[in-house]
Coordinates of C-alpha atoms in Angstrom, one line a residue:
Chain A
M1 CA 0.1 0.1 0.1
P2 CA 1.0 3.6 -0.5
S3 CA 2.7 5.2 2.2
K4 CA 0.7 8.4 2.3
W5 CA -2.4 5.7 3.5
N6 CA -0.7 6.1 7.0
F7 CA -3.1 8.6 8.4
G8 CA -5.0 6.1 10.2
T9 CA -3.0 2.9 10.5
I10 CA -2.6 3.0 14.2
G11 CA -6.0 3.4 14.8
L12 CA -6.7 0.5 12.3
K13 CA -4.3 -1.6 14.4
L14 CA -5.8 -0.7 17.3
A15 CA -9.5 -1.5 16.2
T16 CA -8.2 -5.0 15.0
I17 CA -6.3 -5.7 17.9
L18 CA -9.5 -5.2 20.1
G19 CA -11.6 -6.9 17.9
F20 CA -9.6 -9.9 17.7
L21 CA -9.6 -9.7 21.7
F22 CA -13.4 -9.2 21.7
I23 CA -13.5 -12.3 19.8
H24 CA -11.4 -14.7 21.4
I25 CA -11.2 -14.0 24.8
P26 CA -14.5 -15.3 26.0
I27 CA -13.5 -18.7 24.5
F28 CA -10.4 -18.6 26.7
I29 CA -12.7 -17.6 29.9
I30 CA -14.8 -20.7 29.2
I31 CA -11.4 -23.0 29.3
M32 CA -10.3 -21.5 32.7
Y33 CA -13.5 -21.9 34.2
A34 CA -13.5 -25.6 34.0
F35 CA -10.7 -25.7 36.1
S36 CA -12.3 -23.6 39.2
T37 CA -13.1 -25.1 42.3
D38 CA -15.8 -23.0 42.8
E39 CA -19.1 -25.0 42.5
K40 CA -21.9 -22.8 42.9
T41 CA -20.9 -19.5 41.3
F42 CA -19.2 -17.7 38.5
Q43 CA -16.7 -16.5 41.1
F44 CA -13.9 -14.0 39.7
P45 CA -10.9 -14.3 40.5
L46 CA -11.2 -18.3 40.6
P47 CA -10.9 -19.5 44.0
G48 CA -8.6 -22.4 43.5
F49 CA -7.5 -24.6 40.5
T50 CA -8.4 -28.4 40.1
F51 CA -8.9 -31.2 37.5
K52 CA -11.7 -32.7 39.9
W53 CA -14.4 -31.9 37.2
F54 CA -13.1 -33.6 34.4
G55 CA -13.2 -37.0 36.4
V56 CA -16.6 -36.2 37.4
A57 CA -17.8 -35.5 34.0
W58 CA -16.1 -38.7 33.0
D59 CA -18.4 -40.9 35.2
R60 CA -21.7 -39.1 34.3
N61 CA -23.6 -41.5 31.8
D62 CA -25.8 -38.7 30.4
I63 CA -23.1 -36.9 28.9
W64 CA -21.5 -40.3 27.6
E65 CA -25.0 -40.8 25.8
A66 CA -25.4 -37.3 24.2
I67 CA -21.7 -37.4 22.9
I68 CA -22.6 -40.9 21.5
L69 CA -25.9 -39.7 19.8
S70 CA -24.2 -36.3 18.6
S71 CA -21.4 -38.4 17.3
Q72 CA -23.5 -40.8 15.2
V73 CA -26.0 -38.0 14.4
A74 CA -22.9 -36.1 12.8
T75 CA -21.1 -39.2 11.1
I76 CA -24.4 -40.1 9.4
S77 CA -25.4 -36.4 8.4
T78 CA -21.7 -36.0 7.1
I79 CA -21.8 -39.1 5.0
L80 CA -25.3 -38.1 3.3
A81 CA -24.2 -34.7 3.0
I82 CA -21.0 -35.8 1.3
I83 CA -23.0 -38.1 -1.0
L84 CA -25.7 -35.7 -2.3
G85 CA -23.4 -32.8 -2.3
T86 CA -20.5 -34.4 -4.4
L87 CA -22.9 -35.9 -7.1
A88 CA -24.6 -32.4 -7.4
C89 CA -21.3 -30.6 -7.9
L90 CA -20.0 -33.2 -10.7
A91 CA -23.5 -32.5 -12.5
V92 CA -23.3 -28.6 -11.9
Y93 CA -19.4 -27.7 -12.3
R94 CA -18.9 -28.2 -16.3
S95 CA -22.4 -27.5 -17.6
K96 CA -23.9 -24.3 -17.6
F97 CA -27.9 -24.8 -17.5
F98 CA -30.6 -22.9 -15.9
G99 CA -30.6 -24.4 -12.7
R100 CA -27.1 -24.1 -11.5
E101 CA -28.2 -20.8 -9.8
V102 CA -31.1 -22.3 -8.5
I103 CA -29.5 -25.3 -6.9
S104 CA -26.7 -23.0 -5.5
F105 CA -29.6 -20.8 -4.0
L106 CA -31.5 -24.0 -2.9
V107 CA -28.5 -25.5 -1.2
I108 CA -27.6 -22.2 0.9
L109 CA -31.7 -21.9 1.8
P110 CA -31.6 -23.8 4.7
I111 CA -28.8 -22.1 6.7
A112 CA -29.9 -18.6 5.1
L113 CA -33.1 -18.7 6.3
P114 CA -33.2 -18.2 10.3
G115 CA -32.9 -21.8 12.1
I116 CA -36.2 -21.4 13.9
V117 CA -37.7 -21.6 10.2
T118 CA -35.8 -24.8 9.0
G119 CA -36.8 -26.2 12.8
I120 CA -40.4 -25.3 12.8
S121 CA -41.1 -26.3 9.4
L122 CA -39.4 -29.9 9.6
R123 CA -41.4 -30.2 13.1
S124 CA -44.5 -29.4 11.2
A125 CA -44.1 -31.6 8.4
M126 CA -43.3 -34.5 11.2
S127 CA -46.4 -33.9 13.3
L128 CA -48.5 -33.5 9.8
F129 CA -47.2 -37.0 8.9
G130 CA -47.3 -38.4 11.8
I131 CA -43.3 -39.2 11.7
P132 CA -42.3 -40.1 15.3
F133 CA -39.2 -38.6 17.0
S134 CA -35.6 -40.6 16.4
T135 CA -32.4 -40.5 15.8
W136 CA -33.2 -40.3 12.1
T137 CA -35.2 -37.3 12.5
I138 CA -32.4 -35.6 13.9
V139 CA -30.1 -36.9 11.0
I140 CA -32.4 -35.3 8.2
A141 CA -32.5 -32.1 9.6
H142 CA -28.9 -32.0 10.0
A143 CA -27.8 -33.4 6.6
T144 CA -30.2 -30.8 5.0
F145 CA -28.1 -27.8 6.3
C146 CA -24.6 -29.8 6.0
I147 CA -24.9 -30.2 2.3
V148 CA -23.7 -26.7 1.8
T149 CA -20.2 -27.0 3.3
V150 CA -19.6 -30.1 1.1
Y151 CA -21.2 -28.6 -2.1
N152 CA -19.3 -25.3 -2.1
N153 CA -15.8 -26.8 -0.9
V154 CA -16.4 -29.4 -3.6
L155 CA -17.3 -27.0 -6.3
A156 CA -14.7 -24.6 -5.7
R157 CA -12.0 -27.5 -6.1
L158 CA -13.5 -28.7 -9.3
R159 CA -13.6 -25.5 -10.7
R160 CA -9.9 -24.5 -10.1
S161 CA -8.7 -27.9 -11.0
S162 CA -8.2 -28.2 -14.9
H163 CA -10.5 -30.4 -17.1
S164 CA -7.5 -31.5 -19.3
M165 CA -6.9 -34.2 -17.1
V166 CA -10.4 -35.7 -17.5
E167 CA -10.0 -35.5 -21.2
A168 CA -6.3 -36.8 -21.2
S169 CA -7.8 -39.7 -19.1
M170 CA -10.7 -40.3 -21.4
D171 CA -7.9 -40.1 -24.7
L172 CA -5.9 -42.6 -23.0
G173 CA -8.9 -44.9 -22.7
A174 CA -10.2 -45.0 -19.4
N175 CA -13.9 -45.3 -18.7
P176 CA -16.0 -42.8 -17.0
W177 CA -15.7 -44.8 -13.9
Q178 CA -12.1 -45.2 -13.7
T179 CA -11.8 -41.2 -14.5
F180 CA -13.5 -40.4 -11.4
R181 CA -11.8 -43.1 -9.5
F182 CA -8.2 -42.3 -10.3
V183 CA -8.5 -38.6 -11.4
I184 CA -11.3 -36.7 -10.2
L185 CA -11.7 -38.5 -6.8
P186 CA -7.8 -38.0 -6.0
N187 CA -8.3 -34.3 -7.1
I188 CA -11.3 -33.3 -4.7
A189 CA -10.4 -35.7 -1.9
T190 CA -9.0 -33.0 0.4
A191 CA -11.7 -30.5 -0.4
L192 CA -14.4 -33.6 0.5
L193 CA -12.3 -34.1 3.6
A194 CA -12.7 -30.7 4.3
G195 CA -16.2 -30.0 3.3
G196 CA -16.8 -33.2 5.4
M197 CA -14.9 -32.0 8.6
L198 CA -17.0 -28.6 8.5
S199 CA -20.4 -30.3 8.2
F200 CA -19.5 -32.7 11.2
A201 CA -18.5 -29.6 13.3
L202 CA -21.7 -27.7 12.1
S203 CA -23.8 -30.9 13.1
F204 CA -22.3 -31.5 16.3
D205 CA -22.7 -28.0 17.3
E206 CA -26.3 -27.4 15.8
V207 CA -28.9 -26.5 18.7
I208 CA -31.9 -24.6 17.3
V209 CA -32.9 -27.1 14.4
T210 CA -32.3 -29.9 16.9
T211 CA -34.5 -28.8 19.7
F212 CA -37.2 -29.2 17.2
T213 CA -36.5 -32.7 15.8
A214 CA -35.0 -34.4 18.6
G215 CA -37.8 -35.2 20.6
Q216 CA -36.9 -36.8 24.0
Q217 CA -33.1 -37.4 23.1
S218 CA -30.2 -35.1 23.6
T219 CA -27.5 -34.4 21.7
V220 CA -24.5 -32.5 23.2
P221 CA -25.7 -28.9 22.4
I222 CA -29.3 -30.0 23.7
W223 CA -27.6 -31.4 26.9
M224 CA -25.9 -28.0 27.5
L225 CA -28.8 -25.9 26.9
T226 CA -30.6 -28.2 29.6
E227 CA -28.1 -27.7 32.0
F228 CA -27.8 -23.7 31.3
I229 CA -31.7 -23.5 32.2
R230 CA -31.7 -26.0 35.1
P231 CA -28.0 -26.1 36.2
R232 CA -27.2 -29.4 38.2
Q233 CA -23.2 -29.4 38.5
R234 CA -22.0 -26.2 37.0
P235 CA -18.4 -27.2 36.6
V236 CA -19.3 -30.2 34.9
T237 CA -20.9 -28.0 32.3
N238 CA -17.7 -25.9 31.6
V239 CA -15.8 -29.4 31.3
V240 CA -18.4 -30.3 28.5
A241 CA -18.1 -26.8 27.0
V242 CA -14.2 -27.1 26.8
F243 CA -14.9 -30.5 25.0
V244 CA -17.2 -29.1 22.5
I245 CA -14.8 -26.3 21.8
L246 CA -12.2 -28.9 21.0
V247 CA -14.6 -31.3 19.1
T248 CA -15.6 -28.1 16.9
T249 CA -12.3 -26.3 16.5
I250 CA -10.1 -29.3 15.6
P251 CA -12.0 -30.0 12.2
I252 CA -12.0 -26.3 11.5
L253 CA -8.4 -26.2 11.6
V254 CA -7.9 -29.3 9.6
A255 CA -10.4 -28.2 7.0
Y256 CA -8.5 -25.0 6.7
Y257 CA -5.2 -26.4 6.1
L258 CA -6.8 -29.0 3.7
T259 CA -8.4 -26.0 1.6
K260 CA -5.7 -23.4 2.0
E261 CA -3.9 -24.2 -1.5
D262 CA -7.5 -23.2 -2.9
E263 CA -7.1 -19.8 -1.8
G264 CA -4.4 -18.9 -3.5
G265 CA -6.0 -19.2 -6.7
K266 CA -3.6 -22.1 -8.0
K267 CA -3.4 -25.6 -7.3
Chain B
M1 CA -20.6 -56.9 -12.2
T2 CA -17.9 -54.3 -12.9
N3 CA -18.3 -54.9 -16.4
T4 CA -22.0 -53.9 -16.3
L5 CA -21.0 -50.9 -14.2
D6 CA -18.7 -49.9 -16.8
K7 CA -21.1 -50.2 -19.5
F8 CA -23.6 -48.3 -17.4
F9 CA -21.3 -45.3 -16.9
T10 CA -20.3 -45.5 -20.6
F11 CA -23.8 -45.2 -21.7
L12 CA -24.3 -42.5 -19.3
F13 CA -21.4 -40.7 -20.7
Y14 CA -22.8 -40.2 -24.3
R15 CA -26.0 -39.2 -22.5
K16 CA -24.8 -35.9 -20.9
G17 CA -28.3 -35.0 -20.3
L18 CA -29.3 -37.8 -18.1
A19 CA -25.9 -38.1 -16.6
I20 CA -26.9 -34.5 -15.2
F21 CA -29.9 -35.7 -14.2
L22 CA -28.9 -38.8 -12.4
L23 CA -26.3 -37.0 -10.6
L24 CA -28.7 -34.0 -9.5
A25 CA -31.6 -36.3 -8.8
P26 CA -30.5 -37.3 -5.3
L27 CA -29.8 -33.8 -3.9
L28 CA -33.0 -32.2 -5.6
I29 CA -35.2 -35.1 -4.1
W30 CA -33.8 -34.2 -0.8
L31 CA -34.0 -30.7 -0.8
G32 CA -37.3 -30.7 -2.4
V33 CA -38.8 -33.2 -0.6
V34 CA -37.4 -32.7 2.9
Y35 CA -36.7 -29.2 2.9
L36 CA -39.0 -27.5 0.6
G37 CA -41.7 -29.8 1.4
S38 CA -41.2 -28.8 5.1
L39 CA -41.3 -25.1 4.2
F40 CA -44.8 -25.8 2.5
T41 CA -46.2 -28.0 5.0
L42 CA -45.3 -24.9 7.4
L43 CA -47.2 -22.7 5.0
I44 CA -50.3 -24.9 5.0
Q45 CA -50.4 -25.5 8.8
S46 CA -50.3 -22.1 9.1
F47 CA -53.9 -21.8 7.7
F48 CA -54.8 -24.7 10.5
S49 CA -56.4 -23.8 13.4
I50 CA -56.2 -25.4 17.0
D51 CA -59.3 -26.2 18.7
S52 CA -59.0 -24.3 22.2
F53 CA -60.7 -27.0 24.0
S54 CA -59.4 -30.3 22.9
G55 CA -56.3 -28.8 21.5
V56 CA -56.7 -30.9 18.2
I57 CA -55.5 -29.3 15.0
K58 CA -58.2 -28.5 12.7
R59 CA -57.1 -29.4 9.1
E60 CA -59.5 -26.7 7.4
F61 CA -58.3 -23.5 5.7
T62 CA -58.9 -20.8 8.1
L63 CA -57.1 -17.6 8.7
E64 CA -57.7 -17.7 12.4
S65 CA -54.2 -18.4 13.3
Y66 CA -53.0 -15.0 11.4
Y67 CA -56.1 -13.4 13.0
D68 CA -54.9 -14.6 16.6
L69 CA -51.5 -13.7 15.9
F70 CA -52.1 -9.9 14.7
R71 CA -54.8 -9.3 17.2
Q72 CA -52.7 -9.2 20.1
S73 CA -50.6 -5.9 20.6
T74 CA -48.1 -8.2 22.5
N75 CA -47.3 -10.3 19.3
W76 CA -46.4 -6.8 17.7
D77 CA -44.3 -6.1 20.3
I78 CA -42.3 -9.2 19.8
I79 CA -42.1 -8.1 16.3
L80 CA -40.8 -4.7 16.7
R81 CA -38.4 -6.0 19.5
T82 CA -36.8 -8.8 17.4
T83 CA -36.5 -6.6 14.1
T84 CA -35.3 -3.8 16.3
M85 CA -32.5 -5.8 18.1
A86 CA -31.7 -7.3 14.4
F87 CA -31.4 -4.1 12.9
T88 CA -29.1 -2.7 15.7
V89 CA -27.0 -5.6 16.0
T90 CA -26.4 -5.2 12.2
V91 CA -25.4 -1.8 12.2
V92 CA -23.2 -2.1 15.1
S93 CA -21.5 -5.3 13.9
A94 CA -20.9 -3.3 10.6
I95 CA -19.5 -0.6 12.2
I96 CA -17.2 -2.6 14.3
A97 CA -16.3 -5.1 11.5
F98 CA -15.2 -2.6 8.9
P99 CA -11.9 -1.3 10.3
I100 CA -11.0 -4.9 11.1
A101 CA -11.7 -5.9 7.7
Y102 CA -9.8 -3.0 6.3
Y103 CA -7.0 -3.7 8.2
M104 CA -7.0 -7.4 6.8
A105 CA -7.6 -6.6 3.2
M106 CA -5.4 -3.5 3.2
Y107 CA -2.8 -3.6 5.5
A108 CA -1.9 -7.4 6.7
G109 CA 1.0 -8.4 5.1
P110 CA 1.3 -12.2 3.3
K111 CA 2.2 -13.8 6.6
L112 CA -0.4 -12.0 8.9
K113 CA -3.2 -12.4 6.4
P114 CA -4.1 -16.2 6.7
I115 CA -3.2 -15.8 10.6
L116 CA -6.0 -13.2 10.8
Y117 CA -8.0 -14.9 8.5
L118 CA -8.2 -18.1 10.6
G119 CA -8.5 -16.0 13.6
V120 CA -11.9 -14.5 12.4
M121 CA -12.9 -18.0 10.8
L122 CA -12.2 -20.1 14.3
P123 CA -14.8 -18.2 16.6
L124 CA -17.0 -18.0 13.6
W125 CA -17.4 -21.9 13.4
S126 CA -16.8 -22.7 17.1
S127 CA -19.5 -23.7 19.1
Y128 CA -22.4 -21.3 19.3
L129 CA -23.8 -22.6 22.6
V130 CA -20.3 -22.3 24.4
K131 CA -19.9 -18.7 23.0
V132 CA -23.3 -17.7 24.5
Y133 CA -22.5 -19.6 27.8
S134 CA -19.1 -17.8 28.1
W135 CA -21.1 -14.6 28.2
K136 CA -23.0 -15.9 30.8
L137 CA -19.8 -16.7 32.9
I138 CA -18.1 -13.1 32.2
M139 CA -21.5 -10.8 33.0
A140 CA -22.8 -12.9 36.2
K141 CA -22.6 -10.5 39.0
E142 CA -19.9 -12.0 40.7
G143 CA -17.9 -12.8 37.2
I144 CA -15.0 -11.3 35.7
L145 CA -16.4 -8.1 34.0
T146 CA -17.7 -7.0 37.4
W147 CA -14.1 -7.6 38.8
I148 CA -12.3 -5.8 35.8
L149 CA -14.8 -2.6 36.6
E150 CA -14.2 -2.9 40.3
K151 CA -10.4 -2.7 39.8
L152 CA -10.8 0.2 37.3
G153 CA -13.3 2.0 39.4
L154 CA -15.9 1.9 37.1
L155 CA -18.7 -0.1 38.6
H156 CA -20.7 2.9 39.2
L157 CA -20.4 3.6 35.5
L158 CA -22.3 0.1 34.9
D159 CA -24.7 0.7 37.5
V160 CA -25.8 4.3 35.3
I161 CA -25.6 2.2 32.0
L162 CA -27.9 -0.3 33.9
S163 CA -30.4 2.4 34.9
I164 CA -31.1 3.4 31.6
P165 CA -34.8 2.8 30.9
V166 CA -35.6 0.1 28.6
I167 CA -32.4 -1.1 27.8
G168 CA -30.9 -1.4 31.3
G169 CA -31.9 -3.9 34.0
T170 CA -31.3 -5.2 37.3
S171 CA -27.7 -7.0 36.0
L172 CA -25.9 -6.9 32.6
S173 CA -26.8 -10.5 31.8
F174 CA -30.6 -9.4 32.4
S175 CA -30.8 -6.8 30.2
Y176 CA -31.4 -5.7 26.4
I177 CA -27.5 -4.3 26.5
G178 CA -26.4 -7.6 27.8
M179 CA -28.3 -9.5 25.2
F180 CA -27.1 -7.0 22.5
L181 CA -23.6 -7.5 23.3
V182 CA -23.5 -11.3 23.1
F183 CA -25.4 -10.6 19.5
V184 CA -22.7 -8.7 18.3
Y185 CA -20.1 -10.9 19.7
I186 CA -21.7 -13.8 18.2
W187 CA -22.3 -12.7 14.7
L188 CA -19.3 -10.2 14.3
P189 CA -17.2 -12.8 12.4
Y190 CA -20.2 -13.2 9.8
M191 CA -19.9 -9.6 9.0
I192 CA -16.1 -9.1 8.9
L193 CA -15.5 -11.9 6.3
P194 CA -17.8 -10.7 3.3
I195 CA -16.7 -7.3 3.8
Q196 CA -13.0 -8.2 3.8
A197 CA -13.6 -10.2 0.5
S198 CA -14.7 -7.1 -1.2
L199 CA -12.2 -5.2 0.2
E200 CA -10.0 -7.5 -1.1
R201 CA -11.3 -7.7 -4.6
I202 CA -10.7 -3.9 -5.1
P203 CA -8.1 -3.5 -7.8
K204 CA -4.8 -1.6 -6.2
S205 CA -4.9 0.1 -9.7
L206 CA -8.2 1.9 -8.8
L207 CA -6.6 3.5 -5.4
E208 CA -3.5 4.5 -7.5
A209 CA -5.5 5.9 -10.6
S210 CA -7.7 7.9 -7.6
S211 CA -4.3 9.3 -6.0
D212 CA -3.1 9.8 -9.6
L213 CA -6.2 12.1 -10.3
G214 CA -5.6 14.0 -7.3
G215 CA -8.1 12.4 -4.6
G216 CA -6.6 12.4 -1.2
P217 CA -7.2 9.5 1.1
A218 CA -10.1 10.5 2.7
Q219 CA -11.8 11.5 -0.7
T220 CA -10.4 8.0 -2.2
F221 CA -12.0 6.0 0.7
R222 CA -15.1 7.7 0.3
K223 CA -15.7 7.7 -3.4
V224 CA -13.7 4.7 -4.6
V225 CA -13.4 2.1 -1.5
L226 CA -16.7 2.6 0.4
P227 CA -18.9 2.3 -2.7
L228 CA -17.0 -0.7 -3.7
A229 CA -17.2 -2.4 -0.3
F230 CA -20.7 -1.7 0.3
P231 CA -21.8 -5.0 -1.1
G232 CA -20.0 -6.8 1.2
V233 CA -21.2 -5.2 4.4
V234 CA -24.9 -6.0 2.7
A235 CA -23.9 -9.3 2.3
G236 CA -22.5 -9.4 5.7
S237 CA -26.0 -7.9 7.1
I238 CA -27.6 -10.8 5.7
F239 CA -26.3 -13.0 8.0
T240 CA -26.3 -11.1 11.0
F241 CA -30.2 -9.8 10.5
S242 CA -31.1 -13.2 9.5
L243 CA -29.4 -14.9 12.9
T244 CA -30.6 -12.6 15.1
L245 CA -34.0 -12.8 13.8
G246 CA -34.4 -16.1 14.2
D247 CA -32.2 -16.9 17.3
Y248 CA -33.9 -17.8 20.2
I249 CA -31.1 -19.4 22.8
I250 CA -29.6 -16.1 23.4
P251 CA -32.9 -14.4 24.6
T252 CA -33.8 -17.3 26.4
I253 CA -30.2 -17.5 28.3
I254 CA -29.7 -13.9 28.7
G255 CA -32.2 -11.2 28.7
N256 CA -35.0 -10.4 31.0
S257 CA -37.4 -12.8 29.8
S258 CA -39.4 -10.5 27.2
Y259 CA -40.1 -12.6 24.3
F260 CA -38.5 -12.9 20.8
I261 CA -39.9 -14.1 17.6
G262 CA -37.9 -17.3 18.0
M263 CA -38.9 -17.9 21.6
A264 CA -42.7 -17.3 20.8
V265 CA -42.4 -19.7 17.8
Y266 CA -40.8 -22.3 20.2
T267 CA -43.5 -21.8 23.1
H268 CA -46.4 -22.2 20.5
Q269 CA -45.3 -25.3 19.3
G270 CA -43.7 -26.8 22.3
T271 CA -45.7 -25.7 25.4
A272 CA -48.8 -25.0 24.1
G273 CA -48.8 -27.4 21.1
N274 CA -50.5 -24.9 18.9
I275 CA -48.4 -25.6 15.3
P276 CA -50.8 -23.5 13.4
L277 CA -49.8 -20.2 15.6
A278 CA -46.3 -21.3 15.4
A279 CA -46.4 -21.7 11.9
A280 CA -48.1 -18.3 11.1
F281 CA -45.5 -16.5 13.6
S282 CA -42.8 -18.0 11.8
M283 CA -44.0 -16.8 8.5
I284 CA -42.8 -13.2 9.8
P285 CA -39.2 -13.9 9.8
I286 CA -39.6 -15.7 6.4
I287 CA -41.5 -12.8 4.8
I288 CA -38.8 -10.1 6.7
M289 CA -35.9 -12.1 4.9
M290 CA -37.4 -12.2 1.7
V291 CA -38.2 -8.7 1.7
Y292 CA -34.5 -8.4 3.0
L293 CA -32.7 -10.5 0.5
M294 CA -34.5 -8.7 -2.5
I295 CA -33.0 -5.4 -1.5
A296 CA -29.7 -7.2 -1.1
K297 CA -29.7 -8.4 -4.2
R298 CA -30.6 -5.0 -5.8
L299 CA -27.4 -3.5 -3.9
G300 CA -25.0 -6.3 -5.3
A301 CA -24.9 -8.3 -2.1
F302 CA -25.1 -11.4 -3.7
D303 CA -21.9 -10.9 -6.0
A304 CA -20.2 -10.4 -2.9
L305 CA -20.8 -13.3 -1.2

């Protein structure tokens, strides 16, 4: 940048630093509270430091049940999202037909509309058709809004990879399946993995749509929400919060590194 | 088996239209049936009504739920309260996000840029519920914020702010200010990224041209940078506005228990079992968002997404 643009640099830097502190500090505070010896309040400074709550949380069956359900839901939804998203990408990326914009719009809609709308509409459909709540109703809901992460990641990768490789493969006598298996798939593999990771994190964390489609079962976020409203053991909630931070942060970091080369515009 | 599969794929390869159709079908069936189908049943259910004695839903076309919805002034309050909050959160998020995005796009070097980008991405994606909860800890009476203000000798300032009518309250975690703070905190990254992307796309040559033609930094900023970055602001505002409009977790956990649209929808369908009224209620954010998206499209926000 030209150096005469200096007039506000210090102010900008300050605003950026403050902004970043604002969006990061609360997460560290949660982590800190997981080690507090204080059982009843959110007292600061912390009266003491302990690992005790991790042990207590470990022994709680309800937490394990929630974690298992969340993992199941996130895994199945991600697989569904990968299948649906990837197939659609393969159809869309090389063809310029009327539906392309429509499909992108349709895929974004479940996360662009307020979560409450997605939640209540799925809920109302389930009640209208008398579908009982189960793990599958949660999966159906989650897969619907997870498709977008896979779709966007894979489509971005396909657009950046050159089509001449596919043509070369066909020229060399490979059939379409072989071309997909040995040329396209390795090319989009990291984008698929990244999209899948994001979709897993998205599903693992979703609460609004889940409250409408879960019935009596608790996923981890539902469990947490119940604890916020009617706390049983506050420090245990803090421990679960730290666990959730890890489960959602790690896939995001992995996804970021897997798609990093995409950002530069070159493969 | 593989041979038949090969033949099948080869067959498809020469029929592009059919292949595209088969590839798209699963997604279209899923989103068409599950998602659009659900939205459609929501619309239909909003025209049903509930028998107030038996609690059974009557499946006949009626405008009763809409009548119920608009008849009560409390519902108008809820709508007004939610949209005002969404609007304020959006404006303030844009004001805070702009300098950050500007720094990221225009000043950060190639080493710093990816770090800053990741620094915005992580809080954006990390657990929503945990982030809300962390503010409950921060704003608790005995919590960290009180402690800091006390050390700085500013505790009376907090009391003054909390004594402001309407937006104040008994404590930060039971007031509109507290709720507003949490909303801004949670959605801020959604505003930073689109603005940064739109600033990123401004060709540097345009800035040079502006200064060659005698435009000062302030003039260049106002006449070149701002108009080109505006679609990014609008794109970001779609998220902040829509997410605030539909959220019911933050008003449930933080706030003075006055209703927001999301909470009203949740209560009507859950505790009251009145799905028709809940459906009619949720038509409001849908309509508001449709109008909003139409305006956003006019302003070029979709190119900035």
